[in-house]
């Protein structure tokens, strides 16, 4: 039993080996198709590599300041740190994810592209490809910004032998755009141009107005043609939003990589560099805006206090002149010194009260909440108040960021942010009211202490009583004025010392020898693989669906009948009576072998009858019958052949 299994297993292995060899032989017989296929694929790869416009990847890196790290590990703390960070208000608005979105926001890209002036694109048109030329353009277009221009129309340009320029354009439906107002004016307007112009000549029509100035001499009648198109700022923003990629370099690092793919690397480099410059400038402007708003708030308070101080100072001078009072008595000096200390506290408290009133009124009347003066600007160091203002500014910034990316105002994320802003705003108003009430309680305590000293002042002579009161009012206004002057100076220092929170680590670069497309080596490797796979697949499928009999094994698979012989295919010139005409030819051996096999099958039959048939004419029935009958006859047996 085991011997039988071993024999059958070895037989199967031999059969599988034979099938593999047979398949390999089939492929080797068709080797010329593989060679032709590989050559064709390599030629196609060469054409793609040679004539395709190379596309390069341009990238840059920018450091986003980690506000949490900065607050927790910064060397400065308290007011000193506030001064260098715009009173600590903007740093809390720094958020890594938010900054990633801001860099791709419509507003950010719009500001960048407006400075770059990419609205005109120049192209060189060759017989087999077209490439954009940015800095290498031999001409430039100066357009009238007060006039409409057609968007997307190809204005083709060719230099003639007479030195003039041939300008042609044809577009059935285009949109007219006003670059001054940055909005479309009319749509589906036909534009047809075909005329000769001189360099610098103003080309004007109801649909366009511009002039063409040559930068370099263009050889006339060259194979290259040039054309330029106008693109709206809105479309440019959408294009760059789609191409620009902003990704973190590492999970724990605050580095962002800005990258895009461009067929014109200098243009891509200029865009990324300008984007980072505009981003840092906006960041710095935001911090300076906060400091400037603080200075304006303080100066408004100063203008109110300066009038009161001037009046109190004049009154004091007149009183001293009229009554000739220069110094107080010892008792009056003691009362004045105590009152002076209390007035200093009262001055600071009044300034804080004015801030709480300002904050409450601002929250009640303003919908946009990115302009709140920092509480530290008025010497207020309440942690909860600062935390709530930072949170409110963070939510406002996140809302403005999302509004630049989400088109639907009723988006669930926008609704969630609106709810968070309302809750934070309500909490902040309640906190401001509570602080205002607390400051009023403190003010009442100070007023009681002042009233007590006023009672003591009644024991002084009348002249000195009046002088103490006048000196009190002057001191109060003077303390408030000095307090505000100090705060204004701090705010001015903060504005001057402000720097962007973020930093450009690497300016835009690209590798000229490694375009993203086409990948030359990869294309050749793919061509080689496809050149082998395609004919191999075709031959494999052809073999799979082939239902013809080519080998003995093909017969064995479909029937269990024995095979008695195999006659080779002979050419048409072979005589029918092969055994008689060519008795020594090798091709007669199959017929002798067939006769021997037939003797084995017929056995002891006295007159066996053998039938030879096929499915269609011309398959060799007559030829085989004659030669098998001849083999029997030559062996000495009486044979009757019936056709």
XYZ file of C-alpha atoms in Angstrom:
643
model
C 0.000 0.000 0.000
C 2.779 2.418 0.959
C 4.726 1.401 -2.122
C 1.731 2.270 -4.296
C 1.343 5.659 -2.637
C 5.058 6.399 -3.032
C 4.930 5.431 -6.683
C 1.853 7.557 -7.353
C 3.413 10.517 -5.495
C 6.646 10.347 -7.469
C 4.622 10.007 -10.661
C 2.675 13.180 -9.826
C 5.928 15.037 -9.172
C 7.287 13.888 -12.508
C 4.104 15.009 -14.239
C 4.241 18.449 -12.543
C 7.899 18.786 -13.509
C 7.026 17.876 -17.080
C 4.202 20.441 -17.166
C 6.569 23.167 -15.939
C 9.182 22.224 -18.497
C 6.543 22.167 -21.213
C 5.352 25.668 -20.187
C 8.910 26.998 -20.137
C 9.541 25.525 -23.566
C 6.398 27.208 -24.865
C 7.622 30.575 -23.552
C 11.090 30.019 -25.004
C 9.546 29.244 -28.357
C 7.855 32.672 -28.179
C 10.988 34.492 -26.969
C 10.882 36.949 -29.874
C 7.573 38.356 -28.551
C 9.151 38.976 -25.151
C 12.090 40.772 -26.737
C 9.805 42.946 -28.881
C 7.560 43.721 -25.919
C 10.476 44.754 -23.672
C 11.931 46.950 -26.419
C 8.561 48.651 -27.032
C 8.069 49.268 -23.297
C 11.570 50.715 -22.914
C 10.998 53.018 -25.896
C 7.729 54.261 -24.358
C 9.514 54.830 -21.021
C 12.253 56.779 -22.814
C 9.684 58.994 -24.568
C 7.863 59.661 -21.281
C 11.137 60.540 -19.519
C 12.354 62.728 -22.348
C 9.240 64.666 -23.292
C 7.299 64.876 -20.009
C 7.468 68.156 -18.106
C 9.440 67.486 -14.893
C 7.535 68.173 -11.685
C 9.555 68.962 -8.574
C 8.745 68.871 -4.880
C 9.528 72.147 -3.121
C 9.584 72.150 0.678
C 10.342 74.466 3.589
C 10.214 74.230 7.366
C 8.799 76.604 9.954
C 8.947 76.440 13.736
C 5.623 76.954 15.524
C 6.181 78.222 19.053
C 4.742 75.861 21.649
C 2.814 78.287 23.877
C 2.342 75.771 26.708
C 6.057 75.014 26.826
C 6.819 78.670 26.624
C 4.602 79.509 29.561
C 5.803 76.664 31.732
C 9.540 76.760 31.045
C 10.164 80.388 30.040
C 12.934 82.211 31.824
C 10.751 85.232 32.411
C 7.678 85.301 34.542
C 5.130 87.875 35.591
C 5.092 91.398 34.132
C 8.567 91.050 32.572
C 7.388 88.082 30.551
C 4.171 89.895 29.681
C 6.122 92.802 28.259
C 8.022 90.576 25.834
C 4.889 88.686 24.801
C 2.425 91.495 24.146
C 1.092 91.306 27.744
C 0.756 87.519 27.524
C -2.427 87.665 25.483
C -1.373 86.450 22.062
C 0.872 83.608 23.217
C -2.124 81.758 24.560
C -3.684 81.898 21.128
C -0.810 79.897 19.643
C -1.994 76.387 18.866
C -0.097 73.895 16.704
C -3.153 72.508 14.909
C -4.674 75.959 14.461
C -1.484 77.308 12.914
C -1.425 74.380 10.472
C -4.925 75.302 9.317
C -4.131 79.030 9.214
C -1.200 78.421 6.857
C -3.633 76.838 4.353
C -6.511 79.218 5.018
C -8.061 81.273 2.256
C -7.149 84.571 3.932
C -3.489 83.620 4.363
C -3.086 82.397 0.768
C -5.014 85.373 -0.603
C -2.661 87.835 1.137
C 0.364 85.890 -0.125
C -0.765 85.689 -3.756
C -1.814 89.337 -3.776
C 1.772 90.316 -2.982
C 3.274 87.852 -5.490
C 1.091 88.932 -8.431
C 0.772 85.473 -9.985
C -2.370 86.451 -11.885
C -0.493 86.276 -15.222
C 1.134 82.963 -16.203
C 3.602 82.622 -19.085
C 4.122 79.437 -21.113
C 6.462 78.135 -23.800
C 4.750 75.887 -26.313
C 6.962 73.301 -28.048
C 5.884 70.664 -30.617
C 5.666 67.889 -28.017
C 5.115 69.643 -24.675
C 4.281 72.906 -22.967
C 6.155 74.327 -19.980
C 5.458 77.284 -17.734
C 8.159 79.942 -17.727
C 8.196 82.170 -14.677
C 11.445 84.110 -14.489
C 12.705 83.038 -17.933
C 9.848 84.643 -19.865
C 11.266 86.832 -22.670
C 8.317 89.206 -22.344
C 5.985 90.516 -19.675
C 2.422 91.735 -19.770
C 1.423 95.001 -18.144
C -2.330 95.127 -17.728
C -4.707 97.922 -16.825
C -6.042 97.043 -13.357
C -9.005 99.388 -13.824
C -10.135 97.450 -16.903
C -11.635 93.957 -17.027
C -9.463 91.058 -18.247
C -10.515 87.654 -19.664
C -9.832 84.682 -17.381
C -8.283 81.508 -18.820
C -7.949 82.743 -22.419
C -4.709 81.681 -24.152
C -3.130 84.738 -25.798
C -0.591 83.220 -28.206
C 2.424 85.323 -29.138
C 4.831 84.992 -32.041
C 7.608 87.319 -33.211
C 7.473 88.141 -36.906
C 10.415 88.932 -39.174
C 9.464 92.605 -39.302
C 9.957 92.854 -35.525
C 6.277 93.011 -34.723
C 4.317 90.574 -32.584
C 1.440 88.453 -33.784
C -1.184 88.116 -31.050
C -3.946 85.533 -31.401
C -6.621 84.279 -29.033
C -9.910 82.474 -29.434
C -12.390 81.568 -26.717
C -16.155 81.287 -27.077
C -17.077 81.484 -23.387
C -14.878 83.228 -20.875
C -15.322 85.235 -17.683
C -14.293 88.881 -17.416
C -12.581 89.728 -14.131
C -11.816 93.026 -12.415
C -8.470 92.725 -10.610
C -8.953 95.987 -8.738
C -12.109 94.815 -6.965
C -11.071 91.145 -7.256
C -14.442 89.938 -8.487
C -15.901 88.594 -11.757
C -17.894 91.065 -13.830
C -19.437 89.063 -16.681
C -19.410 85.450 -17.829
C -19.791 83.554 -21.115
C -18.203 86.383 -23.121
C -16.529 85.516 -26.497
C -12.958 86.736 -27.065
C -11.404 86.711 -30.559
C -8.033 88.338 -31.318
C -5.816 88.100 -34.388
C -3.628 91.114 -35.012
C -0.084 92.389 -35.342
C 1.146 94.736 -32.621
C 4.351 96.526 -31.762
C 6.166 95.842 -28.475
C 4.850 98.216 -25.809
C 1.684 99.038 -27.754
C -1.519 99.081 -25.686
C -3.871 96.355 -26.863
C -7.363 97.417 -25.862
C -10.868 96.092 -26.404
C -14.036 95.922 -24.277
C -12.853 92.504 -22.998
C -9.190 93.353 -22.234
C -6.558 96.061 -21.969
C -2.823 95.396 -21.702
C 0.562 95.933 -23.338
C 3.405 93.500 -24.033
C 6.989 94.491 -23.238
C 9.927 92.392 -24.433
C 12.544 91.508 -21.811
C 14.884 89.721 -24.237
C 15.138 89.516 -27.967
C 13.018 86.606 -29.241
C 14.280 85.040 -32.491
C 11.561 85.426 -35.158
C 9.753 82.418 -36.628
C 11.117 79.956 -34.075
C 9.664 76.505 -33.435
C 8.633 77.684 -29.956
C 5.478 79.669 -29.465
C 4.597 81.574 -26.337
C 1.301 82.299 -24.696
C 0.013 83.836 -21.479
C -3.201 83.613 -19.498
C -4.973 85.584 -16.781
C -6.094 83.758 -13.633
C -8.348 85.193 -10.943
C -7.029 85.495 -7.392
C -9.851 83.300 -6.128
C -8.879 80.506 -8.515
C -5.205 80.881 -7.626
C -6.056 80.516 -3.946
C -8.072 77.360 -4.619
C -5.260 75.923 -6.766
C -2.610 76.492 -4.114
C -4.902 75.275 -1.348
C -5.121 71.977 -3.216
C -1.386 71.758 -3.969
C -0.040 72.962 -0.605
C 0.608 70.350 2.062
C 1.275 71.250 5.694
C 2.471 68.334 7.815
C 4.205 67.994 11.200
C 7.704 66.581 10.886
C 7.559 64.677 14.180
C 4.854 64.011 16.716
C 6.609 65.781 19.585
C 8.270 68.531 17.556
C 6.666 71.882 16.762
C 8.106 71.901 13.254
C 5.833 72.107 10.234
C 6.881 71.180 6.724
C 5.276 73.160 3.917
C 5.525 71.478 0.544
C 4.009 71.562 -2.918
C 4.667 70.086 -6.344
C 5.354 72.426 -9.228
C 6.575 72.245 -12.814
C 8.237 75.632 -12.280
C 10.439 75.327 -9.147
C 11.403 79.053 -8.908
C 7.730 79.959 -8.813
C 7.022 77.351 -6.139
C 9.995 78.577 -4.082
C 8.826 82.184 -4.260
C 5.341 81.144 -3.173
C 6.493 79.164 -0.113
C 8.973 81.843 0.977
C 6.387 84.600 0.607
C 3.776 82.493 2.421
C 6.077 82.125 5.437
C 6.994 85.834 5.350
C 3.344 86.906 5.243
C 2.498 84.433 7.999
C 5.225 85.795 10.303
C 4.297 89.375 9.419
C 0.648 88.726 10.272
C 1.745 87.103 13.518
C 3.833 90.155 14.436
C 1.098 92.573 13.316
C -1.348 90.768 15.580
C 0.923 91.190 18.590
C 1.621 94.833 17.706
C -2.101 95.421 17.278
C -2.699 94.186 20.823
C 0.062 96.434 22.177
C -1.223 99.425 20.153
C -4.757 98.851 21.396
C -3.431 98.806 24.955
C -1.541 102.064 24.363
C -4.669 103.701 22.893
C -6.717 102.603 25.893
C -4.144 104.010 28.328
C -3.800 107.264 26.394
C -7.551 107.721 26.517
C -7.374 107.360 30.300
C -4.392 109.742 30.397
C -6.267 112.441 28.491
C -9.066 112.316 31.052
C -6.715 112.360 34.052
C -4.398 115.063 32.670
C -7.231 117.637 32.684
C -8.064 116.866 36.308
C -4.377 116.961 37.238
C -3.918 120.342 35.520
C -6.905 121.804 37.384
C -5.695 120.412 40.737
C -2.181 121.695 40.101
C -3.400 125.209 39.218
C -5.648 125.279 42.252
C -2.761 124.245 44.508
C -0.501 126.955 43.045
C -3.161 129.660 43.430
C -3.883 128.597 47.012
C -0.187 128.680 47.898
C 0.202 132.087 46.293
C -2.910 133.639 47.808
C -2.561 132.176 51.304
C 1.214 131.963 51.212
C 1.136 128.428 52.540
C 4.343 126.600 51.652
C 4.647 123.853 54.302
C 2.371 121.968 56.660
C 2.758 121.673 60.379
C 4.131 118.451 61.827
C 0.629 117.135 62.494
C -0.532 118.184 59.045
C 2.565 116.559 57.494
C 1.771 113.258 59.215
C -1.849 113.372 58.044
C -0.752 114.247 54.496
C 1.828 111.413 54.400
C -0.781 108.848 55.483
C -3.343 110.191 53.051
C -0.740 110.125 50.280
C -0.103 106.388 50.788
C -3.823 105.682 50.721
C -4.254 107.788 47.586
C -1.652 105.675 45.773
C -3.683 102.560 46.463
C -6.847 104.394 45.440
C -5.264 105.485 42.139
C -4.335 101.906 41.196
C -7.777 100.702 42.259
C -9.549 103.338 40.161
C -7.504 102.362 37.105
C -8.477 98.711 37.630
C -12.148 99.666 38.051
C -12.058 101.508 34.752
C -10.639 98.371 33.112
C -13.387 96.162 34.573
C -16.018 98.608 33.301
C -14.325 98.669 29.883
C -14.194 94.857 29.785
C -17.850 94.455 30.718
C -18.986 97.039 28.137
C -16.761 95.513 25.460
C -18.171 92.023 25.980
C -21.714 93.381 25.915
C -21.292 95.342 22.665
C -18.736 93.447 20.518
C -19.402 90.252 18.590
C -15.778 89.801 17.465
C -13.620 89.091 20.498
C -10.052 89.340 19.204
C -9.454 92.917 20.398
C -9.616 92.698 24.214
C -6.971 94.736 26.048
C -4.902 92.469 28.297
C -5.668 92.831 32.049
C -1.944 92.821 32.822
C -1.738 96.166 30.995
C -3.575 97.737 33.971
C -1.661 95.802 36.614
C -4.395 93.219 37.173
C -2.980 89.812 38.066
C -6.136 87.755 38.509
C -5.399 84.203 37.284
C -9.017 83.282 36.562
C -9.595 86.491 34.581
C -6.459 85.957 32.507
C -7.348 82.314 31.918
C -10.871 83.180 30.748
C -9.619 85.880 28.367
C -6.999 83.531 26.926
C -9.644 80.843 26.456
C -12.028 83.302 24.798
C -9.335 84.496 22.406
C -8.365 80.898 21.623
C -11.948 79.976 20.779
C -12.377 83.135 18.679
C -9.212 82.343 16.756
C -10.323 78.744 16.222
C -13.676 79.960 14.944
C -12.082 82.375 12.485
C -9.734 79.590 11.341
C -12.586 77.143 10.771
C -14.711 79.763 9.032
C -11.925 80.052 6.443
C -12.102 76.315 5.711
C -15.735 75.357 6.404
C -18.283 76.779 3.978
C -21.367 75.872 6.023
C -22.102 78.253 8.881
C -24.369 75.713 10.552
C -21.646 73.076 10.593
C -21.694 71.083 13.872
C -18.143 72.200 14.702
C -19.107 75.870 14.234
C -22.171 75.408 16.409
C -20.048 73.790 19.100
C -17.547 76.676 19.012
C -20.342 79.263 19.171
C -21.751 77.545 22.249
C -18.321 77.445 23.905
C -17.753 81.141 23.122
C -21.140 82.098 24.592
C -20.461 80.108 27.770
C -16.949 81.511 28.199
C -18.189 85.024 27.477
C -20.968 84.714 30.069
C -18.500 83.372 32.648
C -16.096 86.219 31.879
C -18.842 88.838 32.296
C -19.811 87.371 35.656
C -16.158 87.297 36.683
C -15.709 90.947 35.642
C -18.817 91.912 37.643
C -17.483 90.050 40.678
C -14.070 91.728 40.412
C -15.752 95.099 39.975
C -17.819 94.502 43.124
C -14.716 93.408 45.042
C -12.814 96.481 43.910
C -15.748 98.649 44.956
C -15.660 97.063 48.432
C -11.932 97.818 48.589
C -12.642 101.361 47.389
C -15.241 101.822 50.120
C -12.653 100.708 52.686
C -10.135 103.205 51.314
C -12.750 105.984 51.371
C -13.522 105.188 55.037
C -9.840 105.460 55.905
C -9.672 108.751 54.043
C -12.767 109.984 55.899
C -11.043 109.129 59.181
C -8.026 111.237 58.239
C -10.356 113.999 57.133
C -11.795 114.030 60.673
C -8.278 114.337 62.028
C -7.637 117.180 59.601
C -10.536 119.164 61.191
C -8.305 119.710 64.243
C -5.840 121.588 62.055
C -6.155 125.287 61.339
C -8.646 126.082 58.594
C -6.002 127.119 56.101
C -4.091 123.901 56.538
C -7.342 121.890 56.275
C -8.031 123.448 52.885
C -4.432 122.880 51.809
C -4.560 119.198 52.810
C -7.749 118.692 50.741
C -6.230 120.459 47.741
C -2.995 118.490 48.125
C -5.028 115.260 48.360
C -6.804 115.824 45.050
C -3.577 116.834 43.388
C -1.768 113.761 44.757
C -4.562 111.408 43.668
C -4.583 112.695 40.105
C -0.809 112.773 40.011
C -0.568 109.147 41.208
C -3.129 107.991 38.619
C -1.295 109.938 35.931
C 2.084 108.457 36.869
C 0.571 104.984 37.069
C -0.836 105.328 33.539
C 2.423 106.786 32.234
C 4.277 103.769 33.567
C 1.804 101.388 31.963
C 1.999 103.225 28.652
C 5.777 103.030 28.703
C 5.561 99.284 29.356
C 3.127 98.865 26.465
C 5.386 100.854 24.140
C 8.353 98.705 25.152
C 6.258 95.607 24.464
C 5.352 96.877 20.992
C 8.933 97.764 20.106
C 10.354 94.495 21.462
C 7.707 92.276 19.850
C 9.028 89.547 17.561
C 7.107 86.823 15.707
C 6.359 83.787 17.868
C 7.313 81.522 14.984
C 10.530 81.163 13.015
C 11.565 80.083 9.524
C 13.886 77.105 9.928
C 14.513 76.270 6.246
C 13.585 78.425 3.311
C 12.064 76.751 0.259
C 14.382 74.333 -1.545
C 14.145 71.603 -4.180
C 16.467 68.934 -5.585
C 16.982 69.549 -9.299
C 18.232 66.013 -9.947
C 15.256 64.291 -8.320
C 11.958 65.314 -9.885
C 8.772 63.821 -8.477
C 7.659 63.131 -12.042
C 8.905 61.475 -14.154
C 10.914 58.976 -12.085
C 13.313 57.932 -14.831
C 14.895 54.860 -13.245
C 11.547 53.667 -11.911
C 9.956 54.076 -15.337
C 12.646 51.923 -16.950
C 12.244 49.239 -14.288
C 8.452 49.245 -14.713
C 8.873 49.110 -18.500
C 11.124 46.068 -18.170
C 8.656 44.333 -15.844
C 5.636 45.154 -18.017
C 7.534 44.106 -21.139
C 7.857 40.629 -19.616
C 4.459 40.437 -17.896
C 2.307 41.487 -20.881
C 3.405 38.809 -23.408
C 3.677 36.260 -20.582
C 0.079 36.992 -19.556
C -1.133 36.813 -23.162
C 0.597 33.468 -23.719
C -0.621 32.139 -20.378
C -4.237 33.092 -21.162
C -3.914 31.691 -24.656
C -2.632 28.413 -23.225
C -5.353 28.380 -20.565
C -8.190 28.767 -23.082
C -6.592 26.499 -25.717
C -8.806 23.404 -26.359
C -6.648 21.773 -29.061
C -4.630 18.564 -28.658
C -0.877 19.022 -29.009
C 0.661 16.321 -26.828
C -0.022 12.734 -25.727
C -0.768 14.089 -22.252
C -3.630 16.134 -23.685
C -5.268 12.872 -24.798
C -4.587 11.135 -21.528
C -6.357 13.895 -19.612
C -9.613 13.523 -21.534
C -9.820 9.729 -22.037
C -8.629 6.473 -20.513
C -8.295 4.764 -23.929
C -4.772 3.546 -24.774
C -2.620 5.344 -27.365
C -1.241 2.925 -29.930
C 1.032 5.284 -31.823
C 2.009 8.740 -32.921
C 2.473 9.715 -36.603
C 4.550 12.833 -37.257
C 3.195 15.661 -39.355
C 4.721 15.427 -42.837
C 4.792 17.988 -45.639
C 2.567 17.920 -48.709
C 5.265 16.398 -50.984
C 5.383 13.176 -48.972
C 4.126 10.212 -51.117
C 0.996 8.508 -49.867
C 2.561 5.031 -50.119
C 5.399 5.984 -47.807
C 6.420 2.445 -46.799
C 6.728 1.240 -50.410
C 8.401 4.331 -51.914
C 10.804 5.137 -49.051
C 11.331 1.890 -47.122
C 14.439 3.209 -45.328
C 13.083 6.627 -44.268
C 12.863 7.301 -40.482
C 9.309 8.569 -40.917
C 8.003 5.039 -41.571
C 8.870 3.768 -38.086
C 5.617 4.999 -36.463
C 3.578 2.806 -38.845
C 5.561 -0.325 -37.958
C 5.074 0.533 -34.259
C 1.334 0.959 -34.807
C 1.097 -2.416 -36.561
C 2.898 -4.067 -33.627
C 0.531 -2.403 -31.114
C -2.497 -3.477 -33.155
C -1.264 -7.069 -33.102
C -1.142 -6.840 -29.331
C -4.724 -5.558 -29.104
C -6.223 -7.902 -31.709
C -4.576 -10.942 -30.128
C -5.749 -14.266 -31.566
C -8.502 -12.819 -33.787
C -8.425 -14.624 -37.171
C -9.503 -11.661 -39.369
C -9.521 -8.432 -37.338
C -11.205 -5.349 -38.830
C -9.607 -2.001 -38.130
C -11.483 1.274 -38.717
C -9.632 4.587 -39.152
C -11.777 7.754 -38.879
C -11.629 11.455 -37.944
C -13.913 14.437 -37.373
C -13.300 16.189 -40.710
C -11.716 15.604 -44.152
C -8.018 16.201 -44.864
C -6.800 14.990 -41.478
C -4.796 11.988 -42.866
C -7.234 9.052 -42.795
C -6.309 7.818 -46.283
C -2.577 8.353 -45.742
C -2.569 6.439 -42.440
C -4.823 3.669 -43.798
C -2.615 3.014 -46.836
C 0.603 2.860 -44.851
C -0.814 0.744 -41.980
C -2.258 -1.690 -44.578
C 1.133 -1.718 -46.346
C 2.860 -2.578 -43.054
C 0.521 -5.555 -42.607
C 1.012 -6.650 -46.219
C 4.803 -6.431 -46.041
C 4.744 -8.599 -42.938
C 3.162 -11.425 -44.995
C -0.498 -11.019 -44.046
C -3.312 -10.783 -46.496
C -4.711 -7.312 -46.193
C -7.817 -5.731 -47.695
C -7.935 -1.944 -47.769
C -11.367 -0.408 -48.294
C -11.491 3.355 -48.824
